[in-house]
């Protein structure tokens, strides 16, 4: 008899499923949709800038000794600023999610009837097959009345939660800067060839092999950082990373130099016909170079030129 009496309060209190509360709550959906859209927008900007920085570095590597020192410095400065902004963005997003979690948890606590406990109403019955969700069954531990819908309705009508959501969503997200200042091309300034896209088209296989060799060379560094991610460990591996950078840059320059020499010959012959072309390392999303973008027009001519074609890997 005593055992039955001890169970009765828990049964009377019932349960709620936090996942169901979130699924049914309009307030939760509003917060998730707005924050998700803002994060998606910033993430897209991160991808554009990250891809541009990679392309910029590759273009400068391809130019080798022709790469202007000021553009090397600019690329390094842009990369440093990008990683700083990315870290700030990630910290902001994490803090915002923590704030939402805190506010919703508090609202659920205010809305939960005395004695009701959190309980996941559906649980997996076994392992999921690849590409398929795990089969589910009702959780026998979820006893008593299910208050999930009632709690969702209460938190949607909670003025404290509504105010908190409005205040959090009103905070401006950190910016990701897209540099758009055109740079001077190397060589003729009237028109220019985008270096990285051009070489990806004419020497893509060779550059992919270099990329793979670079990735393979960095695997021991990644493994070491997994074992010890401390700042001291990172500093100890800086020289190894810089050595890989130099080797990759030399390999890219080795692919490009014969082609660039052939382009020099093209320019010497085509200048009077206004077909000579400069070389632009700055990515087009970053503003490209001053003058006219002739990558499509003259790039096609260069690919068909016999002397240039003989230098292609």
mmCIF file of N, CA, C and O in Angstrom, residues 80-158:
data_model
loop_
_atom_site.group_PDB
_atom_site.id
_atom_site.type_symbol
_atom_site.label_atom_id
_atom_site.label_comp_id
_atom_site.label_asym_id
_atom_site.label_seq_id
_atom_site.Cartn_x
_atom_site.Cartn_y
_atom_site.Cartn_z
ATOM 1 N N UNK A 80 43.808 37.651 -41.747
ATOM 2 C CA UNK A 80 43.838 37.853 -40.299
ATOM 3 C C UNK A 80 42.540 38.501 -39.819
ATOM 4 O O UNK A 80 41.946 38.074 -38.817
ATOM 5 N N UNK A 81 42.087 39.533 -40.537
ATOM 6 C CA UNK A 81 40.847 40.214 -40.172
ATOM 7 C C UNK A 81 39.653 39.278 -40.291
ATOM 8 O O UNK A 81 38.731 39.305 -39.459
ATOM 9 N N UNK A 82 39.661 38.429 -41.319
ATOM 10 C CA UNK A 82 38.556 37.485 -41.525
ATOM 11 C C UNK A 82 38.443 36.508 -40.370
ATOM 12 O O UNK A 82 37.347 36.268 -39.842
ATOM 13 N N UNK A 83 39.555 35.928 -39.961
ATOM 14 C CA UNK A 83 39.507 34.950 -38.867
ATOM 15 C C UNK A 83 39.070 35.613 -37.562
ATOM 16 O O UNK A 83 38.386 34.983 -36.741
ATOM 17 N N UNK A 84 39.433 36.872 -37.370
ATOM 18 C CA UNK A 84 38.983 37.592 -36.186
ATOM 19 C C UNK A 84 37.463 37.796 -36.228
ATOM 20 O O UNK A 84 36.761 37.536 -35.246
ATOM 21 N N UNK A 85 36.955 38.240 -37.380
ATOM 22 C CA UNK A 85 35.513 38.447 -37.516
ATOM 23 C C UNK A 85 34.750 37.135 -37.398
ATOM 24 O O UNK A 85 33.662 37.090 -36.800
ATOM 25 N N UNK A 86 35.297 36.074 -37.954
ATOM 26 C CA UNK A 86 34.642 34.767 -37.887
ATOM 27 C C UNK A 86 34.553 34.284 -36.442
ATOM 28 O O UNK A 86 33.522 33.728 -36.014
ATOM 29 N N UNK A 87 35.622 34.497 -35.674
ATOM 30 C CA UNK A 87 35.609 34.093 -34.268
ATOM 31 C C UNK A 87 34.565 34.887 -33.477
ATOM 32 O O UNK A 87 33.854 34.332 -32.632
ATOM 33 N N UNK A 88 34.478 36.189 -33.759
ATOM 34 C CA UNK A 88 33.486 37.029 -33.086
ATOM 35 C C UNK A 88 32.068 36.560 -33.442
ATOM 36 O O UNK A 88 31.185 36.479 -32.577
ATOM 37 N N UNK A 89 31.852 36.241 -34.724
ATOM 38 C CA UNK A 89 30.539 35.772 -35.161
ATOM 39 C C UNK A 89 30.158 34.470 -34.468
ATOM 40 O O UNK A 89 29.021 34.307 -33.995
ATOM 41 N N UNK A 90 31.086 33.531 -34.393
ATOM 42 C CA UNK A 90 30.803 32.245 -33.770
ATOM 43 C C UNK A 90 30.500 32.411 -32.282
ATOM 44 O O UNK A 90 29.591 31.761 -31.741
ATOM 45 N N UNK A 91 31.254 33.293 -31.623
ATOM 46 C CA UNK A 91 31.014 33.542 -30.200
ATOM 47 C C UNK A 91 29.640 34.190 -29.991
ATOM 48 O O UNK A 91 28.898 33.834 -29.064
ATOM 49 N N UNK A 92 29.294 35.126 -30.883
ATOM 50 C CA UNK A 92 27.988 35.793 -30.798
ATOM 51 C C UNK A 92 26.860 34.779 -30.969
ATOM 52 O O UNK A 92 25.888 34.779 -30.201
ATOM 53 N N UNK A 93 26.971 33.921 -31.984
ATOM 54 C CA UNK A 93 25.926 32.932 -32.244
ATOM 55 C C UNK A 93 25.778 31.978 -31.062
ATOM 56 O O UNK A 93 24.658 31.633 -30.666
ATOM 57 N N UNK A 94 26.909 31.566 -30.490
ATOM 58 C CA UNK A 94 26.850 30.672 -29.340
ATOM 59 C C UNK A 94 26.178 31.323 -28.143
ATOM 60 O O UNK A 94 25.357 30.699 -27.462
ATOM 61 N N UNK A 95 26.515 32.593 -27.896
ATOM 62 C CA UNK A 95 25.906 33.312 -26.780
ATOM 63 C C UNK A 95 24.412 33.500 -27.007
ATOM 64 O O UNK A 95 23.598 33.358 -26.075
ATOM 65 N N UNK A 96 24.020 33.817 -28.244
ATOM 66 C CA UNK A 96 22.602 33.993 -28.549
ATOM 67 C C UNK A 96 21.830 32.700 -28.313
ATOM 68 O O UNK A 96 20.738 32.716 -27.717
ATOM 69 N N UNK A 97 22.392 31.581 -28.739
ATOM 70 C CA UNK A 97 21.707 30.308 -28.524
ATOM 71 C C UNK A 97 21.588 29.997 -27.032
ATOM 72 O O UNK A 97 20.556 29.504 -26.569
ATOM 73 N N UNK A 98 22.641 30.313 -26.272
ATOM 74 C CA UNK A 98 22.582 30.096 -24.822
ATOM 75 C C UNK A 98 21.500 30.970 -24.193
ATOM 76 O O UNK A 98 20.765 30.514 -23.304
ATOM 77 N N UNK A 99 21.406 32.221 -24.660
ATOM 78 C CA UNK A 99 20.380 33.126 -24.122
ATOM 79 C C UNK A 99 18.974 32.611 -24.430
ATOM 80 O O UNK A 99 18.081 32.649 -23.569
ATOM 81 N N UNK A 100 18.768 32.157 -25.669
ATOM 82 C CA UNK A 100 17.459 31.593 -26.023
ATOM 83 C C UNK A 100 17.150 30.374 -25.159
ATOM 84 O O UNK A 100 16.021 30.218 -24.657
ATOM 85 N N UNK A 101 18.135 29.493 -24.994
ATOM 86 C CA UNK A 101 17.917 28.289 -24.182
ATOM 87 C C UNK A 101 17.509 28.661 -22.759
ATOM 88 O O UNK A 101 16.591 28.057 -22.180
ATOM 89 N N UNK A 102 18.210 29.651 -22.208
ATOM 90 C CA UNK A 102 17.905 30.070 -20.841
ATOM 91 C C UNK A 102 16.484 30.630 -20.732
ATOM 92 O O UNK A 102 15.721 30.264 -19.820
ATOM 93 N N UNK A 103 16.127 31.500 -21.672
ATOM 94 C CA UNK A 103 14.806 32.127 -21.617
ATOM 95 C C UNK A 103 13.687 31.104 -21.823
ATOM 96 O O UNK A 103 12.656 31.143 -21.131
ATOM 97 N N UNK A 104 13.866 30.183 -22.752
ATOM 98 C CA UNK A 104 12.833 29.174 -22.989
ATOM 99 C C UNK A 104 12.757 28.193 -21.813
ATOM 100 O O UNK A 104 11.659 27.774 -21.426
ATOM 101 N N UNK A 105 13.902 27.835 -21.259
ATOM 102 C CA UNK A 105 13.888 26.928 -20.098
ATOM 103 C C UNK A 105 13.152 27.567 -18.931
ATOM 104 O O UNK A 105 12.357 26.903 -18.240
ATOM 105 N N UNK A 106 13.425 28.846 -18.714
ATOM 106 C CA UNK A 106 12.728 29.548 -17.628
ATOM 107 C C UNK A 106 11.225 29.619 -17.889
ATOM 108 O O UNK A 106 10.407 29.459 -16.968
ATOM 109 N N UNK A 107 10.858 29.878 -19.161
ATOM 110 C CA UNK A 107 9.438 29.957 -19.501
ATOM 111 C C UNK A 107 8.755 28.607 -19.322
ATOM 112 O O UNK A 107 7.614 28.531 -18.830
ATOM 113 N N UNK A 108 9.425 27.532 -19.714
ATOM 114 C CA UNK A 108 8.860 26.189 -19.536
ATOM 115 C C UNK A 108 8.698 25.890 -18.054
ATOM 116 O O UNK A 108 7.675 25.319 -17.625
ATOM 117 N N UNK A 109 9.664 26.279 -17.247
ATOM 118 C CA UNK A 109 9.559 26.064 -15.798
ATOM 119 C C UNK A 109 8.353 26.792 -15.231
ATOM 120 O O UNK A 109 7.603 26.233 -14.411
ATOM 121 N N UNK A 110 8.129 28.037 -15.678
ATOM 122 C CA UNK A 110 6.974 28.796 -15.193
ATOM 123 C C UNK A 110 5.654 28.165 -15.617
ATOM 124 O O UNK A 110 4.642 28.268 -14.914
ATOM 125 N N UNK A 111 5.668 27.511 -16.789
ATOM 126 C CA UNK A 111 4.423 26.965 -17.339
ATOM 127 C C UNK A 111 4.147 25.523 -16.926
ATOM 128 O O UNK A 111 3.049 25.012 -17.166
ATOM 129 N N UNK A 112 5.108 24.864 -16.316
ATOM 130 C CA UNK A 112 4.961 23.444 -16.009
ATOM 131 C C UNK A 112 4.167 23.235 -14.712
ATOM 132 O O UNK A 112 4.495 23.831 -13.683
ATOM 133 N N UNK A 113 3.124 22.394 -14.746
ATOM 134 C CA UNK A 113 2.350 22.102 -13.528
ATOM 135 C C UNK A 113 3.224 21.434 -12.471
ATOM 136 O O UNK A 113 4.199 20.741 -12.797
ATOM 137 N N UNK A 114 2.893 21.647 -11.217
ATOM 138 C CA UNK A 114 3.641 21.024 -10.129
ATOM 139 C C UNK A 114 3.647 19.509 -10.285
ATOM 140 O O UNK A 114 2.606 18.895 -10.544
ATOM 141 N N UNK A 115 4.818 18.961 -10.168
ATOM 142 C CA UNK A 115 4.945 17.510 -10.225
ATOM 143 C C UNK A 115 5.180 16.935 -11.598
ATOM 144 O O UNK A 115 5.588 15.772 -11.724
ATOM 145 N N UNK A 116 4.956 17.705 -12.656
ATOM 146 C CA UNK A 116 5.181 17.189 -14.007
ATOM 147 C C UNK A 116 6.684 17.121 -14.276
ATOM 148 O O UNK A 116 7.455 17.992 -13.859
ATOM 149 N N UNK A 117 7.094 16.070 -14.961
ATOM 150 C CA UNK A 117 8.521 15.868 -15.229
ATOM 151 C C UNK A 117 8.757 15.784 -16.735
ATOM 152 O O UNK A 117 7.871 15.430 -17.515
ATOM 153 N N UNK A 118 9.973 16.148 -17.150
ATOM 154 C CA UNK A 118 10.351 16.047 -18.562
ATOM 155 C C UNK A 118 10.541 14.584 -18.939
ATOM 156 O O UNK A 118 11.169 13.821 -18.200
ATOM 157 N N UNK A 119 9.989 14.204 -20.077
ATOM 158 C CA UNK A 119 10.103 12.812 -20.511
ATOM 159 C C UNK A 119 9.962 12.759 -22.031
ATOM 160 O O UNK A 119 8.989 13.280 -22.591
ATOM 161 N N UNK A 120 10.918 12.148 -22.698
ATOM 162 C CA UNK A 120 10.866 12.006 -24.150
ATOM 163 C C UNK A 120 9.828 10.950 -24.498
ATOM 164 O O UNK A 120 9.994 9.774 -24.183
ATOM 165 N N UNK A 121 8.757 11.359 -25.164
ATOM 166 C CA UNK A 121 7.619 10.456 -25.352
ATOM 167 C C UNK A 121 7.890 9.346 -26.365
ATOM 168 O O UNK A 121 7.295 8.278 -26.285
ATOM 169 N N UNK A 122 8.748 9.596 -27.329
ATOM 170 C CA UNK A 122 9.085 8.573 -28.317
ATOM 171 C C UNK A 122 10.575 8.288 -28.244
ATOM 172 O O UNK A 122 11.398 9.219 -28.220
ATOM 173 N N UNK A 123 10.932 7.016 -28.208
ATOM 174 C CA UNK A 123 12.335 6.619 -28.108
ATOM 175 C C UNK A 123 12.651 5.585 -29.191
ATOM 176 O O UNK A 123 11.761 4.861 -29.648
ATOM 177 N N UNK A 124 13.913 5.496 -29.635
ATOM 178 C CA UNK A 124 14.270 4.526 -30.676
ATOM 179 C C UNK A 124 14.189 3.100 -30.152
ATOM 180 O O UNK A 124 14.474 2.827 -28.983
ATOM 181 N N UNK A 125 13.779 2.202 -31.036
ATOM 182 C CA UNK A 125 13.681 0.789 -30.659
ATOM 183 C C UNK A 125 14.931 0.010 -31.043
ATOM 184 O O UNK A 125 15.082 -1.137 -30.667
ATOM 185 N N UNK A 126 15.798 0.626 -31.809
ATOM 186 C CA UNK A 126 17.018 -0.053 -32.245
ATOM 187 C C UNK A 126 17.896 0.903 -33.030
ATOM 188 O O UNK A 126 17.652 2.107 -33.069
ATOM 189 N N UNK A 127 18.917 0.364 -33.662
ATOM 190 C CA UNK A 127 19.840 1.192 -34.428
ATOM 191 C C UNK A 127 19.225 1.583 -35.774
ATOM 192 O O UNK A 127 18.490 0.807 -36.387
ATOM 193 N N UNK A 128 19.563 2.781 -36.212
ATOM 194 C CA UNK A 128 19.079 3.244 -37.514
ATOM 195 C C UNK A 128 19.919 2.645 -38.628
ATOM 196 O O UNK A 128 21.132 2.469 -38.486
ATOM 197 N N UNK A 129 19.266 2.305 -39.723
ATOM 198 C CA UNK A 129 19.981 1.843 -40.901
ATOM 199 C C UNK A 129 20.548 3.047 -41.639
ATOM 200 O O UNK A 129 20.033 4.162 -41.516
ATOM 201 N N UNK A 130 21.646 2.882 -42.401
ATOM 202 C CA UNK A 130 22.237 4.019 -43.118
ATOM 203 C C UNK A 130 21.210 4.724 -43.997
ATOM 204 O O UNK A 130 20.515 4.095 -44.793
ATOM 205 N N UNK A 131 21.092 6.037 -43.815
ATOM 206 C CA UNK A 131 20.169 6.826 -44.624
ATOM 207 C C UNK A 131 18.723 6.756 -44.195
ATOM 208 O O UNK A 131 17.855 7.326 -44.851
ATOM 209 N N UNK A 132 18.446 6.063 -43.089
ATOM 210 C CA UNK A 132 17.061 5.918 -42.624
ATOM 211 C C UNK A 132 16.984 6.246 -41.136
ATOM 212 O O UNK A 132 17.919 5.976 -40.379
ATOM 213 N N UNK A 133 15.855 6.839 -40.700
ATOM 214 C CA UNK A 133 15.695 7.121 -39.271
ATOM 215 C C UNK A 133 15.488 5.837 -38.479
ATOM 216 O O UNK A 133 15.011 4.827 -39.000
ATOM 217 N N UNK A 134 15.837 5.890 -37.213
ATOM 218 C CA UNK A 134 15.645 4.722 -36.354
ATOM 219 C C UNK A 134 14.158 4.502 -36.097
ATOM 220 O O UNK A 134 13.400 5.466 -35.969
ATOM 221 N N UNK A 135 13.707 3.269 -36.021
ATOM 222 C CA UNK A 135 12.303 3.006 -35.664
ATOM 223 C C UNK A 135 12.038 3.489 -34.237
ATOM 224 O O UNK A 135 12.904 3.401 -33.371
ATOM 225 N N UNK A 136 10.828 4.021 -34.014
ATOM 226 C CA UNK A 136 10.504 4.622 -32.722
ATOM 227 C C UNK A 136 9.340 3.893 -32.044
ATOM 228 O O UNK A 136 8.535 3.237 -32.708
ATOM 229 N N UNK A 137 9.265 4.044 -30.733
ATOM 230 C CA UNK A 137 8.140 3.497 -29.972
ATOM 231 C C UNK A 137 7.833 4.451 -28.817
ATOM 232 O O UNK A 137 8.650 5.311 -28.461
ATOM 233 N N UNK A 138 6.642 4.323 -28.243
ATOM 234 C CA UNK A 138 6.280 5.158 -27.096
ATOM 235 C C UNK A 138 7.134 4.784 -25.897
ATOM 236 O O UNK A 138 7.404 3.612 -25.644
ATOM 237 N N UNK A 139 7.538 5.809 -25.164
ATOM 238 C CA UNK A 139 8.371 5.605 -23.986
ATOM 239 C C UNK A 139 7.483 5.196 -22.812
ATOM 240 O O UNK A 139 6.642 5.987 -22.352
ATOM 241 N N UNK A 140 7.640 3.986 -22.294
ATOM 242 C CA UNK A 140 6.776 3.534 -21.193
ATOM 243 C C UNK A 140 7.025 4.297 -19.892
ATOM 244 O O UNK A 140 6.200 4.243 -18.970
ATOM 245 N N UNK A 141 8.140 5.020 -19.804
ATOM 246 C CA UNK A 141 8.438 5.769 -18.583
ATOM 247 C C UNK A 141 7.638 7.070 -18.489
ATOM 248 O O UNK A 141 7.607 7.709 -17.431
ATOM 249 N N UNK A 142 7.016 7.494 -19.617
ATOM 250 C CA UNK A 142 6.231 8.739 -19.612
ATOM 251 C C UNK A 142 4.821 8.427 -19.106
ATOM 252 O O UNK A 142 3.915 8.115 -19.890
ATOM 253 N N UNK A 143 4.656 8.519 -17.817
ATOM 254 C CA UNK A 143 3.376 8.153 -17.208
ATOM 255 C C UNK A 143 2.546 9.395 -16.893
ATOM 256 O O UNK A 143 3.056 10.502 -16.753
ATOM 257 N N UNK A 144 1.263 9.207 -16.777
ATOM 258 C CA UNK A 144 0.367 10.296 -16.416
ATOM 259 C C UNK A 144 0.027 11.171 -17.606
ATOM 260 O O UNK A 144 0.326 10.855 -18.764
ATOM 261 N N UNK A 145 -0.586 12.309 -17.339
ATOM 262 C CA UNK A 145 -1.051 13.213 -18.401
ATOM 263 C C UNK A 145 0.121 13.886 -19.120
ATOM 264 O O UNK A 145 1.107 14.283 -18.495
ATOM 265 N N UNK A 146 -0.010 14.009 -20.438
ATOM 266 C CA UNK A 146 1.000 14.704 -21.250
ATOM 267 C C UNK A 146 0.628 16.192 -21.306
ATOM 268 O O UNK A 146 -0.384 16.567 -21.900
ATOM 269 N N UNK A 147 1.464 17.049 -20.708
ATOM 270 C CA UNK A 147 1.188 18.478 -20.628
ATOM 271 C C UNK A 147 1.890 19.276 -21.734
ATOM 272 O O UNK A 147 1.890 20.514 -21.681
ATOM 273 N N UNK A 148 2.476 18.604 -22.721
ATOM 274 C CA UNK A 148 3.301 19.295 -23.719
ATOM 275 C C UNK A 148 2.547 20.409 -24.439
ATOM 276 O O UNK A 148 3.038 21.539 -24.556
ATOM 277 N N UNK A 149 1.349 20.111 -24.926
ATOM 278 C CA UNK A 149 0.578 21.107 -25.678
ATOM 279 C C UNK A 149 0.189 22.284 -24.797
ATOM 280 O O UNK A 149 0.261 23.447 -25.217
ATOM 281 N N UNK A 150 -0.208 21.996 -23.574
ATOM 282 C CA UNK A 150 -0.618 23.064 -22.660
ATOM 283 C C UNK A 150 0.561 23.968 -22.315
ATOM 284 O O UNK A 150 0.427 25.199 -22.244
ATOM 285 N N UNK A 151 1.729 23.364 -22.112
ATOM 286 C CA UNK A 151 2.924 24.160 -21.796
ATOM 287 C C UNK A 151 3.309 25.030 -22.980
ATOM 288 O O UNK A 151 3.674 26.205 -22.825
ATOM 289 N N UNK A 152 3.223 24.472 -24.194
ATOM 290 C CA UNK A 152 3.546 25.251 -25.395
ATOM 291 C C UNK A 152 2.628 26.465 -25.501
ATOM 292 O O UNK A 152 3.076 27.581 -25.822
ATOM 293 N N UNK A 153 1.362 26.273 -25.230
ATOM 294 C CA UNK A 153 0.406 27.390 -25.299
ATOM 295 C C UNK A 153 0.714 28.437 -24.240
ATOM 296 O O UNK A 153 0.619 29.650 -24.492
ATOM 297 N N UNK A 154 1.097 27.999 -23.055
ATOM 298 C CA UNK A 154 1.392 28.933 -21.970
ATOM 299 C C UNK A 154 2.648 29.758 -22.261
ATOM 300 O O UNK A 154 2.672 30.961 -21.994
ATOM 301 N N UNK A 155 3.681 29.132 -22.788
ATOM 302 C CA UNK A 155 4.897 29.916 -23.044
ATOM 303 C C UNK A 155 4.677 30.882 -24.207
ATOM 304 O O UNK A 155 5.283 31.953 -24.249
ATOM 305 N N UNK A 156 3.795 30.527 -25.145
ATOM 306 C CA UNK A 156 3.480 31.455 -26.234
ATOM 307 C C UNK A 156 2.766 32.698 -25.711
ATOM 308 O O UNK A 156 2.853 33.781 -26.305
ATOM 309 N N UNK A 157 2.057 32.556 -24.603
ATOM 310 C CA UNK A 157 1.325 33.689 -24.020
ATOM 311 C C UNK A 157 2.106 34.360 -22.889
ATOM 312 O O UNK A 157 1.587 35.266 -22.236
ATOM 313 N N UNK A 158 3.341 33.930 -22.687
ATOM 314 C CA UNK A 158 4.168 34.448 -21.589
ATOM 315 C C UNK A 158 4.790 35.785 -21.993
ATOM 316 O O UNK A 158 5.670 35.827 -22.861
#
